[in-house]
């Protein structure tokens, strides 16, 4: 990591939490018998300076609860306390 990148890690706010919400959205036009709806996992990352970041992912048929469980039980504890710097987290 370069010196400027290290400086941004040192000054970045720290992640204090990750929350998720699962939404099920009916499709106006079904993608087939197996996909009459779309599942959206909405995420929010909170930081120690009061900031927040939002994101989402989706899956039409398979495993939305599994994706949410992975985020809640594995990813959230891993990233809590890390700098809110994409280079560091990913």
PDB file of C-alpha atoms in Angstrom:
ATOM      1  CA  UNK A   1       0.000   0.000   0.000  1.00  0.00           C
ATOM      2  CA  UNK A   2       1.344   3.437  -0.895  1.00  0.00           C
ATOM      3  CA  UNK A   3       1.995   6.175   1.684  1.00  0.00           C
ATOM      4  CA  UNK A   4      -1.127   8.204   0.694  1.00  0.00           C
ATOM      5  CA  UNK A   5      -3.226   5.043   0.972  1.00  0.00           C
ATOM      6  CA  UNK A   6      -1.815   4.370   4.456  1.00  0.00           C
ATOM      7  CA  UNK A   7      -2.638   7.945   5.498  1.00  0.00           C
ATOM      8  CA  UNK A   8      -6.255   7.477   4.418  1.00  0.00           C
ATOM      9  CA  UNK A   9      -6.449   4.254   6.466  1.00  0.00           C
ATOM     10  CA  UNK A  10      -5.160   6.056   9.571  1.00  0.00           C
ATOM     11  CA  UNK A  11      -7.649   8.911   9.216  1.00  0.00           C
ATOM     12  CA  UNK A  12     -10.690   6.942   8.055  1.00  0.00           C
ATOM     13  CA  UNK A  13     -13.607   6.650  10.470  1.00  0.00           C
ATOM     14  CA  UNK A  14     -14.069   3.228  12.056  1.00  0.00           C
ATOM     15  CA  UNK A  15     -16.938   0.925  11.185  1.00  0.00           C
ATOM     16  CA  UNK A  16     -19.240   0.518  14.184  1.00  0.00           C
ATOM     17  CA  UNK A  17     -21.961  -1.639  12.680  1.00  0.00           C
ATOM     18  CA  UNK A  18     -23.619  -3.274   9.728  1.00  0.00           C
ATOM     19  CA  UNK A  19     -27.376  -3.691   9.509  1.00  0.00           C
ATOM     20  CA  UNK A  20     -29.349  -5.570   6.878  1.00  0.00           C
ATOM     21  CA  UNK A  21     -32.946  -5.668   5.780  1.00  0.00           C
ATOM     22  CA  UNK A  22     -34.545  -8.213   3.456  1.00  0.00           C
ATOM     23  CA  UNK A  23     -37.257  -6.941   1.132  1.00  0.00           C
ATOM     24  CA  UNK A  24     -39.402  -9.086  -1.152  1.00  0.00           C
ATOM     25  CA  UNK A  25     -40.700  -7.218  -4.169  1.00  0.00           C
ATOM     26  CA  UNK A  26     -43.365  -8.723  -6.446  1.00  0.00           C
ATOM     27  CA  UNK A  27     -42.469  -8.417 -10.111  1.00  0.00           C
ATOM     28  CA  UNK A  28     -44.962  -6.735 -12.418  1.00  0.00           C
ATOM     29  CA  UNK A  29     -44.057  -9.333 -15.021  1.00  0.00           C
ATOM     30  CA  UNK A  30     -42.829 -12.676 -13.680  1.00  0.00           C
ATOM     31  CA  UNK A  31     -39.464 -14.000 -14.819  1.00  0.00           C
ATOM     32  CA  UNK A  32     -41.125 -17.399 -14.991  1.00  0.00           C
ATOM     33  CA  UNK A  33     -43.045 -19.706 -12.691  1.00  0.00           C
ATOM     34  CA  UNK A  34     -40.041 -19.947 -10.356  1.00  0.00           C
ATOM     35  CA  UNK A  35     -39.438 -16.175 -10.111  1.00  0.00           C
ATOM     36  CA  UNK A  36     -42.610 -14.174  -9.458  1.00  0.00           C
ATOM     37  CA  UNK A  37     -40.726 -11.857  -7.084  1.00  0.00           C
ATOM     38  CA  UNK A  38     -37.297 -10.412  -6.428  1.00  0.00           C
ATOM     39  CA  UNK A  39     -35.503 -10.408  -3.075  1.00  0.00           C
ATOM     40  CA  UNK A  40     -33.416  -7.348  -2.205  1.00  0.00           C
ATOM     41  CA  UNK A  41     -30.921  -7.293   0.673  1.00  0.00           C
ATOM     42  CA  UNK A  42     -30.426  -3.675   1.770  1.00  0.00           C
ATOM     43  CA  UNK A  43     -27.306  -2.928   3.828  1.00  0.00           C
ATOM     44  CA  UNK A  44     -26.165   0.021   5.905  1.00  0.00           C
ATOM     45  CA  UNK A  45     -22.701   0.487   7.395  1.00  0.00           C
ATOM     46  CA  UNK A  46     -22.402   2.913  10.324  1.00  0.00           C
ATOM     47  CA  UNK A  47     -19.178   4.668  11.353  1.00  0.00           C
ATOM     48  CA  UNK A  48     -17.898   6.236  14.560  1.00  0.00           C
ATOM     49  CA  UNK A  49     -18.149   9.747  13.114  1.00  0.00           C
ATOM     50  CA  UNK A  50     -21.899   9.370  12.518  1.00  0.00           C
ATOM     51  CA  UNK A  51     -21.544   8.548   8.835  1.00  0.00           C
ATOM     52  CA  UNK A  52     -23.415   5.815   7.023  1.00  0.00           C
ATOM     53  CA  UNK A  53     -23.084   4.021   3.724  1.00  0.00           C
ATOM     54  CA  UNK A  54     -25.805   2.097   1.915  1.00  0.00           C
ATOM     55  CA  UNK A  55     -25.794  -0.724  -0.580  1.00  0.00           C
ATOM     56  CA  UNK A  56     -27.941  -3.540  -1.876  1.00  0.00           C
ATOM     57  CA  UNK A  57     -27.814  -6.912  -3.549  1.00  0.00           C
ATOM     58  CA  UNK A  58     -30.574  -9.006  -5.038  1.00  0.00           C
ATOM     59  CA  UNK A  59     -31.485 -12.558  -5.927  1.00  0.00           C
ATOM     60  CA  UNK A  60     -34.644 -13.619  -7.767  1.00  0.00           C
ATOM     61  CA  UNK A  61     -35.040 -17.136  -6.400  1.00  0.00           C
ATOM     62  CA  UNK A  62     -32.192 -18.663  -4.439  1.00  0.00           C
ATOM     63  CA  UNK A  63     -30.995 -17.957  -0.931  1.00  0.00           C
ATOM     64  CA  UNK A  64     -31.856 -14.410   0.121  1.00  0.00           C
ATOM     65  CA  UNK A  65     -31.990 -15.484   3.769  1.00  0.00           C
ATOM     66  CA  UNK A  66     -28.582 -17.164   3.402  1.00  0.00           C
ATOM     67  CA  UNK A  67     -27.062 -13.969   1.978  1.00  0.00           C
ATOM     68  CA  UNK A  68     -28.549 -11.951   4.837  1.00  0.00           C
ATOM     69  CA  UNK A  69     -27.302 -14.485   7.426  1.00  0.00           C
ATOM     70  CA  UNK A  70     -23.774 -14.350   5.970  1.00  0.00           C
ATOM     71  CA  UNK A  71     -23.776 -10.560   6.220  1.00  0.00           C
ATOM     72  CA  UNK A  72     -25.247 -10.512   9.752  1.00  0.00           C
ATOM     73  CA  UNK A  73     -23.239 -13.346  11.321  1.00  0.00           C
ATOM     74  CA  UNK A  74     -19.921 -13.399   9.448  1.00  0.00           C
ATOM     75  CA  UNK A  75     -19.260 -10.120   7.650  1.00  0.00           C
ATOM     76  CA  UNK A  76     -20.591  -7.709  10.323  1.00  0.00           C
ATOM     77  CA  UNK A  77     -18.340  -8.986  13.148  1.00  0.00           C
ATOM     78  CA  UNK A  78     -15.355  -9.119  10.776  1.00  0.00           C
ATOM     79  CA  UNK A  79     -15.603  -5.501   9.596  1.00  0.00           C
ATOM     80  CA  UNK A  80     -16.618  -3.897  12.912  1.00  0.00           C
ATOM     81  CA  UNK A  81     -13.679  -1.838  14.166  1.00  0.00           C
ATOM     82  CA  UNK A  82     -11.955  -1.652  10.770  1.00  0.00           C
ATOM     83  CA  UNK A  83     -11.370   1.672   9.021  1.00  0.00           C
ATOM     84  CA  UNK A  84     -14.168   2.558   6.616  1.00  0.00           C
ATOM     85  CA  UNK A  85     -11.727   2.340   3.735  1.00  0.00           C
ATOM     86  CA  UNK A  86     -12.582  -0.036   0.868  1.00  0.00           C
ATOM     87  CA  UNK A  87      -8.908  -0.981   0.330  1.00  0.00           C
ATOM     88  CA  UNK A  88      -8.652  -2.161   3.923  1.00  0.00           C
ATOM     89  CA  UNK A  89     -11.953  -4.035   4.088  1.00  0.00           C
ATOM     90  CA  UNK A  90     -11.777  -5.783   0.713  1.00  0.00           C
TER      91      UNK A  90
END
